Short mmCIF file of C-alpha atoms in Angstrom, two decimals:
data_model
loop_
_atom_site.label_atom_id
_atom_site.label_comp_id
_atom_site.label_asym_id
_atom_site.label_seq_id
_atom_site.Cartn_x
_atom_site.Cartn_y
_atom_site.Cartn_z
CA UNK A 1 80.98 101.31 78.36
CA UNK A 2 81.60 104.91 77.33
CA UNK A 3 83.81 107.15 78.30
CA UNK A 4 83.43 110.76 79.17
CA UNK A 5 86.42 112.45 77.48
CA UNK A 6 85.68 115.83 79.44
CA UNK A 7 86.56 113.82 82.66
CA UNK A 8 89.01 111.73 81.51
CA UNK A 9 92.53 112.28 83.24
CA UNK A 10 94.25 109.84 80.44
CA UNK A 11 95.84 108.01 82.99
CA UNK A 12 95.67 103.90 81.97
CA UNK A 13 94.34 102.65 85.35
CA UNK A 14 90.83 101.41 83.12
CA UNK A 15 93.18 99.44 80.24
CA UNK A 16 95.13 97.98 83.15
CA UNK A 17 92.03 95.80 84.56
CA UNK A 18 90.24 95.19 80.76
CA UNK A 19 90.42 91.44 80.15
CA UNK A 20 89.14 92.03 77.18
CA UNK A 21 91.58 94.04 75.65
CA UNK A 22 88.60 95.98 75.03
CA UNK A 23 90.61 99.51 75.77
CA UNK A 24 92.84 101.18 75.27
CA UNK A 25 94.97 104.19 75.31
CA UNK A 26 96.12 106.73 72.45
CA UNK A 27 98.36 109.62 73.39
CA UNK A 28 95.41 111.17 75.73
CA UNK A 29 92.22 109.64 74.50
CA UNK A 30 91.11 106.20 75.92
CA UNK A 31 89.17 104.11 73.38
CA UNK A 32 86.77 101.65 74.10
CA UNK A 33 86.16 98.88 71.24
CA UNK A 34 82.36 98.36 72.01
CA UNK A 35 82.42 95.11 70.51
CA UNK A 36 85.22 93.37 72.66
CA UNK A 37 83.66 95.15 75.70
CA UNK A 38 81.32 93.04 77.91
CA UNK A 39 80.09 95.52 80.23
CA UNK A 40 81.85 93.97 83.25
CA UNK A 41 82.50 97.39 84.42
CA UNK A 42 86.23 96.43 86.25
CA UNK A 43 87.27 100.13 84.47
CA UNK A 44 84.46 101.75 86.56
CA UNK A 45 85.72 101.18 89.82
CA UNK A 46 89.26 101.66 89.22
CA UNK A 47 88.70 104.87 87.18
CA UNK A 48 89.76 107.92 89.83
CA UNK A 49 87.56 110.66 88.11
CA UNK A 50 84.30 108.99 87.59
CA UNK A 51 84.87 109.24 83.82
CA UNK A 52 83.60 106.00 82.48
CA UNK A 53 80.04 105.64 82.15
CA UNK A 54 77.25 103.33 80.95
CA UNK B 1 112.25 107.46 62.15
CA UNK B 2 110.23 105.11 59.74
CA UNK B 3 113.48 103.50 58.48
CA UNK B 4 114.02 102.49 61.99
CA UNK B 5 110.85 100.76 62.40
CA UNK B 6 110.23 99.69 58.64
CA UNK B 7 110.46 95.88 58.41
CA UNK B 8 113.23 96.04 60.74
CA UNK B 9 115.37 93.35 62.78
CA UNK B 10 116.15 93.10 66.87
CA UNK B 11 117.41 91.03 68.57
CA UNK B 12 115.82 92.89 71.60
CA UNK B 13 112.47 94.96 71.25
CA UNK B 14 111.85 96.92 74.58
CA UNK B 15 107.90 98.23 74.76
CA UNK B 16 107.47 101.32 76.80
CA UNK B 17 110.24 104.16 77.62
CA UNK B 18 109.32 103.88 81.76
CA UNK B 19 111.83 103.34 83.73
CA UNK B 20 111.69 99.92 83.50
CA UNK B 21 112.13 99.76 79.93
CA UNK B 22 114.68 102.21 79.63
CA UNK B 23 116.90 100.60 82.50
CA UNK B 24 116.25 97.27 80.55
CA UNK B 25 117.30 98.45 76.92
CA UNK B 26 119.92 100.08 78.33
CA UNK B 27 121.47 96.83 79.34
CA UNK B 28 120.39 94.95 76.89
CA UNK B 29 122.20 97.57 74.60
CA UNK B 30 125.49 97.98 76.35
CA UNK B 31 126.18 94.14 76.52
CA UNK B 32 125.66 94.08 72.47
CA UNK B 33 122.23 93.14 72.08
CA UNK B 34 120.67 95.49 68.67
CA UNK B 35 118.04 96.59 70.45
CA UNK B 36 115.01 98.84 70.07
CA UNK B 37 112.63 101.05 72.72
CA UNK B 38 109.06 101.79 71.77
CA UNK B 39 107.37 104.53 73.48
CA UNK B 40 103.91 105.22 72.25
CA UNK B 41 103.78 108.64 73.55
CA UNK B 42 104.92 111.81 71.28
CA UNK B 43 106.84 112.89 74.96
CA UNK B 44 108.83 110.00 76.94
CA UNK B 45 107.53 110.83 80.82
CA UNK B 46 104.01 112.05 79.99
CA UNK B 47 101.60 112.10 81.46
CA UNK B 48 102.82 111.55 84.77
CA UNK B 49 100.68 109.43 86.99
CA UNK B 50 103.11 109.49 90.17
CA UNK B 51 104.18 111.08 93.74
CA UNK B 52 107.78 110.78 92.15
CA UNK B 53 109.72 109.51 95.41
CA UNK B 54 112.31 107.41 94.69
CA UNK B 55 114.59 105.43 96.51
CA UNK B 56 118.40 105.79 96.56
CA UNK B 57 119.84 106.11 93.06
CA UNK B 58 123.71 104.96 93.57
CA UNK B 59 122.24 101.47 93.71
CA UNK B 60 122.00 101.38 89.60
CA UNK B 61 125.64 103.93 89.29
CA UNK B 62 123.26 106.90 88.36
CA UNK B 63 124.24 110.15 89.90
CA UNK B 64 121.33 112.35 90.91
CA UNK B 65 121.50 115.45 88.61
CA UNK B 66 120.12 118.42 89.93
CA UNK B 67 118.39 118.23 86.45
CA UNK B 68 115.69 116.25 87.33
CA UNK B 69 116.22 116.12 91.39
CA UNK B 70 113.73 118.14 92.92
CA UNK B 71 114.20 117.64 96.95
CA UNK B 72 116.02 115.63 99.09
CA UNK B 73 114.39 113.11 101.22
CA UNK B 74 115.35 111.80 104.53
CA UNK B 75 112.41 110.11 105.80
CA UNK B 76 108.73 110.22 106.76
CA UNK B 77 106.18 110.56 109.09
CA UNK B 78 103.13 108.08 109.50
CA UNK B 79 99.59 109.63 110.45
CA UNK B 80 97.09 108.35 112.38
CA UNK B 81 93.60 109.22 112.51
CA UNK B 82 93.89 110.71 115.86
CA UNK B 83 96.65 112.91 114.49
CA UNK B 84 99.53 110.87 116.13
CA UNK B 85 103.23 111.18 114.30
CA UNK B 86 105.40 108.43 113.84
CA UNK B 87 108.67 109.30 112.75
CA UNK B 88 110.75 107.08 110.13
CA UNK B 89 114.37 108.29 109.12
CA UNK B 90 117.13 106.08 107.87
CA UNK B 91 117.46 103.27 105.45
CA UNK B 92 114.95 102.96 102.71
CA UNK B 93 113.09 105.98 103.61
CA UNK B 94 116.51 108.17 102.19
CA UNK B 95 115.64 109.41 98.38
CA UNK B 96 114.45 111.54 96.25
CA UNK B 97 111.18 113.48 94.95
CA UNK B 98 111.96 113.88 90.93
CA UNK B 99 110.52 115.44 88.32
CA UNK B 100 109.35 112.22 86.86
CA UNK B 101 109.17 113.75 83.04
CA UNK B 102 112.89 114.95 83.13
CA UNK B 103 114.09 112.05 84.74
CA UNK B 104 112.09 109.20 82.70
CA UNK B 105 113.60 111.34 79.26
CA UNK B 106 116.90 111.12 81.30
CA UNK B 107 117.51 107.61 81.77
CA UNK B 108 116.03 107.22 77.51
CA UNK B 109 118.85 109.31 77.10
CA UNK B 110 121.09 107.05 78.93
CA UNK B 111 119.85 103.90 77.09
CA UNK B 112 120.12 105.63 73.32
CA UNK B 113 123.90 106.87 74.41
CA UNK B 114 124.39 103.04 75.21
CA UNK B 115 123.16 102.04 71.27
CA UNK B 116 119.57 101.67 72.15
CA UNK B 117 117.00 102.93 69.16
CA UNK B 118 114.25 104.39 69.71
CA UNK B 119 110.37 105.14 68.05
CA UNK B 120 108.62 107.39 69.45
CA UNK B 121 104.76 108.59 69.05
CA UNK B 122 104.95 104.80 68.19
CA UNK B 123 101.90 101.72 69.34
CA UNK B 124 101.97 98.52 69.42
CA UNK B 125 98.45 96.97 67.95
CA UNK B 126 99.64 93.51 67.24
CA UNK B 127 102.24 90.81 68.17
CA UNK B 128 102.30 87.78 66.43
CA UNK B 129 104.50 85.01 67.00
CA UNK B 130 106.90 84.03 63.70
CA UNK B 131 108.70 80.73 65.01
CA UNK B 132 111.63 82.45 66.07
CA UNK B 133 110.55 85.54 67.46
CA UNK B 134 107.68 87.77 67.54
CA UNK B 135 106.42 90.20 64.40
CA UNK B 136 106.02 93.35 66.64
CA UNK B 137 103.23 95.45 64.79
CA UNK B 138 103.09 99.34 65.24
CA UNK B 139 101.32 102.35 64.57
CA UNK B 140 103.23 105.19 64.12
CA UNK B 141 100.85 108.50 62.54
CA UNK B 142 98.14 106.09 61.29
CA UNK B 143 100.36 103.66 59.05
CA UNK B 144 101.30 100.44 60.17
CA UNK B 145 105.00 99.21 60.19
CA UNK B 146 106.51 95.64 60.90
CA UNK B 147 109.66 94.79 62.86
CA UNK B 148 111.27 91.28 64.18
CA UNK B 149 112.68 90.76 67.46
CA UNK B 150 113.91 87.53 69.14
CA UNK B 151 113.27 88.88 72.54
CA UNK B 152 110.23 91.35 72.97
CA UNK B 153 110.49 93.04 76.33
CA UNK B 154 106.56 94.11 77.68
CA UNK B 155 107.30 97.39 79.96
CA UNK B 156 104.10 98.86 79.06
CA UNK B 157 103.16 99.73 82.77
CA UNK B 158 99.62 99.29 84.24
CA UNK B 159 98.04 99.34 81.22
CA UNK B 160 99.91 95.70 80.20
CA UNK B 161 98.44 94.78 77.01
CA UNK B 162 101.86 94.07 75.48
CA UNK B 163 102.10 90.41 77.81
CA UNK B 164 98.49 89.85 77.13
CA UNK B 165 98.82 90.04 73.45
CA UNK B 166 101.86 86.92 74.12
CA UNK B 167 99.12 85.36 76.27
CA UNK B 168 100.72 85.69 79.75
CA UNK B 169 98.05 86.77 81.80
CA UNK B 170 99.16 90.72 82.90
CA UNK B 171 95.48 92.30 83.22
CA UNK B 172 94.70 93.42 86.91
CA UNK B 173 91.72 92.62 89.34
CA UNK B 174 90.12 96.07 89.99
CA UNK B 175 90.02 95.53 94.21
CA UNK B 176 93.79 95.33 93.51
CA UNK B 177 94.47 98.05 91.91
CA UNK B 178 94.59 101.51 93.95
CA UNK B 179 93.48 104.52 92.31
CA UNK B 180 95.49 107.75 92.68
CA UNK B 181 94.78 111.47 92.62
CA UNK B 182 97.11 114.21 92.99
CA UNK B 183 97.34 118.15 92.95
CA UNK B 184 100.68 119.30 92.81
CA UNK B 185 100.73 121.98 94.53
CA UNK B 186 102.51 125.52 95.87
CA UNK B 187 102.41 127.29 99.03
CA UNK B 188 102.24 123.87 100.86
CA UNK B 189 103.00 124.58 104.97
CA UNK B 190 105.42 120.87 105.42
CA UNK B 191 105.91 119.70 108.90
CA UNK B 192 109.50 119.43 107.71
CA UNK B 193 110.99 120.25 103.96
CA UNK B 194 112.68 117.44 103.73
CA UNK B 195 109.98 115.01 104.70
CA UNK B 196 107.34 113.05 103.48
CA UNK B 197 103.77 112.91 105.34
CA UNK B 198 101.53 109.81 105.18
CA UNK B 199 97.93 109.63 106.64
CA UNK B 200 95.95 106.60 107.35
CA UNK B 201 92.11 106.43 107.85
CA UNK B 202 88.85 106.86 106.75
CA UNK B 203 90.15 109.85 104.35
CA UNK B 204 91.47 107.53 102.49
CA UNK B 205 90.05 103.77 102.77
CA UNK B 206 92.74 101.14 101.73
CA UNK B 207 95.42 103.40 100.67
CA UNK B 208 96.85 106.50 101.97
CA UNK B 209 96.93 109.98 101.57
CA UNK B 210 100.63 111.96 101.06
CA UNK B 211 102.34 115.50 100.76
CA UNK B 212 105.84 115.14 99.36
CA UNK B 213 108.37 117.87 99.29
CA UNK B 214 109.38 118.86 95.31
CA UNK B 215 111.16 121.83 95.90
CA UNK B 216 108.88 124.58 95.26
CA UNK B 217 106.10 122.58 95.32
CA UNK B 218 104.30 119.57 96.97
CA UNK B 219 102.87 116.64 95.36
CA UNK B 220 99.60 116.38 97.80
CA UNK B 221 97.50 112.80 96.49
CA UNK B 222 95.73 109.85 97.78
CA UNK B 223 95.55 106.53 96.60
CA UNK B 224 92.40 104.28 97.50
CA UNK B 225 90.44 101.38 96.63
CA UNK B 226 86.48 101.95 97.46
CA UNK B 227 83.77 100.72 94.71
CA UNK B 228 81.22 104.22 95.73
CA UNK B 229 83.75 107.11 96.29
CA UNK B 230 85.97 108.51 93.74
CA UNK B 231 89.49 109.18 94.24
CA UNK B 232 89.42 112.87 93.25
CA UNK B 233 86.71 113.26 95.59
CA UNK B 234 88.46 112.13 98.60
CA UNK B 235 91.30 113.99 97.30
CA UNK B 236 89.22 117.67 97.17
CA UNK B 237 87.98 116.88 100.79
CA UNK B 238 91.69 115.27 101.93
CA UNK B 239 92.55 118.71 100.64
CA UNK B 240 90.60 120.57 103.26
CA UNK B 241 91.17 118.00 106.17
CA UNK B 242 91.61 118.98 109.54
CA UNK B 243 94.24 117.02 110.68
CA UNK B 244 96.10 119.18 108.36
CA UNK B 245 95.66 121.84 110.57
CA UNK B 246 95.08 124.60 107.54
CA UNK B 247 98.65 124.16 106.30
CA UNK B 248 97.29 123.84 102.80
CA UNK B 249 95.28 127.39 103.17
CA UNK B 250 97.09 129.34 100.93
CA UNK B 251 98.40 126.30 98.56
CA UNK B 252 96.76 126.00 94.97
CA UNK B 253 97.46 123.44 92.59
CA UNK B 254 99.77 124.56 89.17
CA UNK B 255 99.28 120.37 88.50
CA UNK B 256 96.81 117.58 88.21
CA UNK B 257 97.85 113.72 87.80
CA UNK B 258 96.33 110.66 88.50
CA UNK B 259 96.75 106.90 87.78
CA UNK B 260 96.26 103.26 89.08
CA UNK B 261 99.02 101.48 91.17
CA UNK B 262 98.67 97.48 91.13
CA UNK B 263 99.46 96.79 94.08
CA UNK B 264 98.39 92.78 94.21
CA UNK B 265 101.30 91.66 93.98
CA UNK B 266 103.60 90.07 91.11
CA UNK B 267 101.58 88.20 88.07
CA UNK B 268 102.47 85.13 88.56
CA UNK B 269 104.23 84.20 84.95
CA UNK B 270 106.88 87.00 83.98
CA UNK B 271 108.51 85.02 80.85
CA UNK B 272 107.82 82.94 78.27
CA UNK B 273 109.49 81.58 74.78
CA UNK B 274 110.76 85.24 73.47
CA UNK B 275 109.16 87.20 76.31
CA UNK B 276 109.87 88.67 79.37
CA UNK B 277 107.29 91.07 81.37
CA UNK B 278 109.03 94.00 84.01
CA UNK B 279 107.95 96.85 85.90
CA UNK B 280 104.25 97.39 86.54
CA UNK B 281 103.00 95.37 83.45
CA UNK B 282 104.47 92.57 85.97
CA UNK B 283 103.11 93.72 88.99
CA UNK B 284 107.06 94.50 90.46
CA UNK B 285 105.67 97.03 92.56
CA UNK B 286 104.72 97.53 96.85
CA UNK B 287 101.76 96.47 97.80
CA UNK B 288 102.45 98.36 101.04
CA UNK B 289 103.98 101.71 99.94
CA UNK B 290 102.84 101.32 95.95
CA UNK B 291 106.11 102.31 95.39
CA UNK B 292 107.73 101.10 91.82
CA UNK B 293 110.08 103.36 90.21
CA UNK B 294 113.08 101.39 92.16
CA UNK B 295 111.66 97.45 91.29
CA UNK B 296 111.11 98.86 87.65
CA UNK B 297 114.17 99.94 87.49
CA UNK B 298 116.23 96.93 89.22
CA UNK B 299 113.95 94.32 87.70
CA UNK B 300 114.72 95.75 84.03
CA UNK B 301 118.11 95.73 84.18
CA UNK B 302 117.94 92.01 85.11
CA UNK B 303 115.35 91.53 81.95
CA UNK B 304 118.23 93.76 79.86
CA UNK B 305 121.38 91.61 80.95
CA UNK B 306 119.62 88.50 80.37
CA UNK B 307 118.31 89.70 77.01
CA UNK B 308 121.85 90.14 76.17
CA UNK B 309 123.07 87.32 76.70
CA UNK B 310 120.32 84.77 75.62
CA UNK B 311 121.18 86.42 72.01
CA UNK B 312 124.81 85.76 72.78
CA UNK B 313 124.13 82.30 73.74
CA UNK B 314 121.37 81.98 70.68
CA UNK B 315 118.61 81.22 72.63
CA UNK B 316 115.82 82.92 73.51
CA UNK B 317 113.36 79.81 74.67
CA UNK B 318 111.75 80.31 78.31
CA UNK B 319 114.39 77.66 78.87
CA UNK B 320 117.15 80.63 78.64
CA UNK B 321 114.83 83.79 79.53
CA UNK B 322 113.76 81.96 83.08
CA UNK B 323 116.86 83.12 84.23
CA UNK B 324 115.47 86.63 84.37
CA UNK B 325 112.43 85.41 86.52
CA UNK B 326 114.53 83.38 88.58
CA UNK B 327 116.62 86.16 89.66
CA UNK B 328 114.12 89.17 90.31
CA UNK B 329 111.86 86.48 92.10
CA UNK B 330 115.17 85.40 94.26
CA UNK B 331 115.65 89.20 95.55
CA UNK B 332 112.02 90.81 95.83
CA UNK B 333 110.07 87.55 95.65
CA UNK B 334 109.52 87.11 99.45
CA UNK B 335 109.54 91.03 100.25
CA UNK B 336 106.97 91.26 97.75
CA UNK B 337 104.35 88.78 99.05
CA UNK B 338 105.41 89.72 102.75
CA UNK B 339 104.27 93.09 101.93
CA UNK B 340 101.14 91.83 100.48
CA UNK B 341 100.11 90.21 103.80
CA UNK B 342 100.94 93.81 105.75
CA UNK B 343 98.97 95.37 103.53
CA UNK B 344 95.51 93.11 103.75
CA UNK B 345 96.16 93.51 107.52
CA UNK B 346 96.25 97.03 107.27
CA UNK B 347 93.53 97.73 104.96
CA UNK B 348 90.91 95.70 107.50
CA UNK B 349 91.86 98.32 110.37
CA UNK B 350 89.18 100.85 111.64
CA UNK B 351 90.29 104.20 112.41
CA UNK B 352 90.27 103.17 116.40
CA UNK B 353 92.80 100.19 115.50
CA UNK B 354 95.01 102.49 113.50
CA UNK B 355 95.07 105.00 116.63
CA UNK B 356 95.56 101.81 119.02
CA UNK B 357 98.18 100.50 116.74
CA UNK B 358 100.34 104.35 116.12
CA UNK B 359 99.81 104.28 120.18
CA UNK B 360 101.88 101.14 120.45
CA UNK B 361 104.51 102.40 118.38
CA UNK B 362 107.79 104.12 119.19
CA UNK B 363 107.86 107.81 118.26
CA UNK B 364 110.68 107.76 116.18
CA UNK B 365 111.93 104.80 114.26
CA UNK B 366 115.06 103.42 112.19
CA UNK B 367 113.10 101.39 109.98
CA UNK B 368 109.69 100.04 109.41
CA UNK B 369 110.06 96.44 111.34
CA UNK B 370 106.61 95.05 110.68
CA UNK B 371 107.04 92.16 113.11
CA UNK B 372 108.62 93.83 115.78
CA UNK B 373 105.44 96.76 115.68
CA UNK B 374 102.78 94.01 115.39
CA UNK B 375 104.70 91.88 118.47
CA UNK B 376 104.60 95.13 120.90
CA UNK B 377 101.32 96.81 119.24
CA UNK B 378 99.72 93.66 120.29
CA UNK B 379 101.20 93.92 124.05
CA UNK B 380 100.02 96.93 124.19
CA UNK B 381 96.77 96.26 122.20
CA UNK B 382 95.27 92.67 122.30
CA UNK B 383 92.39 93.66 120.52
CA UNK B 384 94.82 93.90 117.59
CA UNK B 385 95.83 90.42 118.22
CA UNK B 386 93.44 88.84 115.76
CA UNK B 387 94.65 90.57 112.70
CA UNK B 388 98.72 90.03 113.56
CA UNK B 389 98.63 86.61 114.90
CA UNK B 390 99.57 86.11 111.03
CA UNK B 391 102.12 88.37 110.95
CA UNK B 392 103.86 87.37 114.42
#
């Protein structure tokens, strides 16, 4: 997963549902550790601006 | 700050500066625990991902200052589809709106005045456990610092890594988690200044949408669980709805937040040896109303006080720290799950069902008596009959 920083509203909701412990959140810039990511794409759905992409 | 948070000994280590975490290391603190609060954050309260109603604040001795007190609240009304007002004043509908960053900085204030430390700008990467307690490892401006604490409190909100790195199982199941939008917004037309509007429906599938008073402004947001449709686009058409009759014409926004409410109810293990999860991280939060400031804030200060006093007593084991779990389970427990079942019944209602079901009601009510509604909605209704025959 990537995610869009332009769209990105910093607000957790996509490190809330990671099992992975794949993301996470750094003042207001969510990373994503592409290795501990398994594309299960829970932070897509919860995300409410659409910012996460494939 | 580094001395604070260079190699370092708690007895209490608090992680997040919420109001869960602040309520709990300001208890912890006062009944003589050493105790520090990590807030990752370079500003406690930011960014805000909330409608900011709270509940009554007398409850936890806290006066509310006009300082962070933006508008009184005395109740609400419920929207149907068909437009239909149902009127709620009384009881736990009396509150507050706040402005969430001067009031989450507030109650941090509170807890440091009661001997609580505090690192800010400051992230936990790492917790490792050391026999008797847990290494708690941090980043604060790229360098990585050490302390010990015998009890590490996880009040890192929705994001709840913290009780995840201790292996309790925190993480959220995305269909339970409701994801909110929210202009905050001035020149809002209220039905009433001093109360909150709630609409039900297909403009908003799963959730609701709300305007709530803040003084000079509104906070106008949705919250909604749907795999296709984004939350900021219902929000933009919610926005320019009908039902609310043009009343946000001449509003326009001076604020954008947004966030995800858990609202699946509690996880089901909040402590373990040296651990104890609140707020949230725990789920302690409505899976009706996604309310959580007031849970947060009650459930802390039973993490804080029992903090204290396991390091009093010397023992920080789950054996001591169930107590915390025993008591927040004993008073929300059963309210908690309760609301759970409401709220799958309400989220499998069409729009027709919702109108049937606001037709049933009374116009104005005390208090939101779930049983007593479903008991005459389904008189009135017996189509409604097999979602309630649960709830009745």
């Amino acid at each position: 997963m990537k995610v869009n920083h332009e769209k990105c509203g910093y607000c957790g909701a996509c490190v809330g549902v990671c099992n992975k412990l794949a993301i996470e959140l750094v003042e207001n810039i969510i990373v994503i550790d592409t290795e501990k990511c398994n594309d299960c794409k829970s932070c897509m759905m919860v995300c409410p601006l659409n910012a996460l992409e494939e | 700050m580094r001395e604070l948070i260079n190699n370092a000994n708690y007895d209490v280590v608090v992680v997040g500066a919420g109001p869960g975490g602040s309520m709990a290391s300001y208890y912890a603190s006062k009944n003589g625990a050493k105790t520090l609060l990590i807030e990752k954050s370079q500003e406690i309260g930011e960014p805000v991902r909330c409608a900011e109603a709270i509940p009554r604040l007398e409850d936890f001795g806290i006066i509310p200052d006009p300082q962070f007190v933006r508008n009184h609240i005395k109740g609400g009304y419920l929207i149907a589809p068909n437009g239909k007002k149902i009127e709620v004043k009384g009881g736990k509908t009396d509150g507050h709106v706040v402005e969430r960053k001067i009031f989450d900085k507030y109650l941090a204030i509170r807890s440091a005045r009661a001997g609580t430390k505090m690192a800010v700008k400051s992230r936990v990467v790492g917790l490792e456990h050391n026999g008797d307690g847990y290494d708690v490892i941090i980043s604060h401006l790229g360098e990585e610092y050490t302390v010990k604490a015998k009890i590490v409190i996880a009040a890192d909100g929705v994001e709840s890594s913290v009780a995840e790195m201790a292996g309790l199982k925190s993480k959220k199941i995305p269909t339970q988690v409701c994801s909110c939008a929210e202009y905050e917004m001035t020149n809002v037309k209220l039905l009433d200044n001093e109360m909150m509007e709630f609409y039900f429906g297909d403009i908003c599938p799963k959730g609701y949408a709300w305007i709530f008073p803040k003084g000079d402004t509104a906070n106008v947001g949705l919250g909604v669980i749907d795999k296709n449709k984004k939350a900021i686009d219902y929000l933009n058409e919610f926005i320019e709805h009908p039902i609310l009759e043009g009343r946000l014409k001449d509003a326009t926004p001076i604020e954008f937040k947004c966030g995800g409410a858990p609202v699946g109810g509690p996880i089901e293990k909040t402590v373990d040896d040296n651990i104890m999860v609140v707020g949230d991280a725990a789920g302690q939060i409505s899976p009706l109303s996604g309310g959580g400031i007031y849970l947060s804030m009650s459930c802390g200060s039973m993490a804080g006080e029992v903090a204290a006093k396991s390091i009093k007593n010397n023992n920080y084991s789950k054996d001591a720290l169930i107590e915390y779990e025993n008591r927040w389970k004993e008073k929300y427990y059963d309210i908690l799950m309760a609301e759970l079942k409401y709220k799958n019944v309400l989220q499998k209602l069409t729009e027709n069902e919702l109108n049937a079901l606001a037709d049933a009601m009374d116009e104005k009510l005390e208090e939101v008596d779930v049983k007593k509604i479903a008991f005459k909605a389904v008189k009135k209704a017996p189509s409604l009959l097999k979602y309630f025959k649960e709830i009745i």
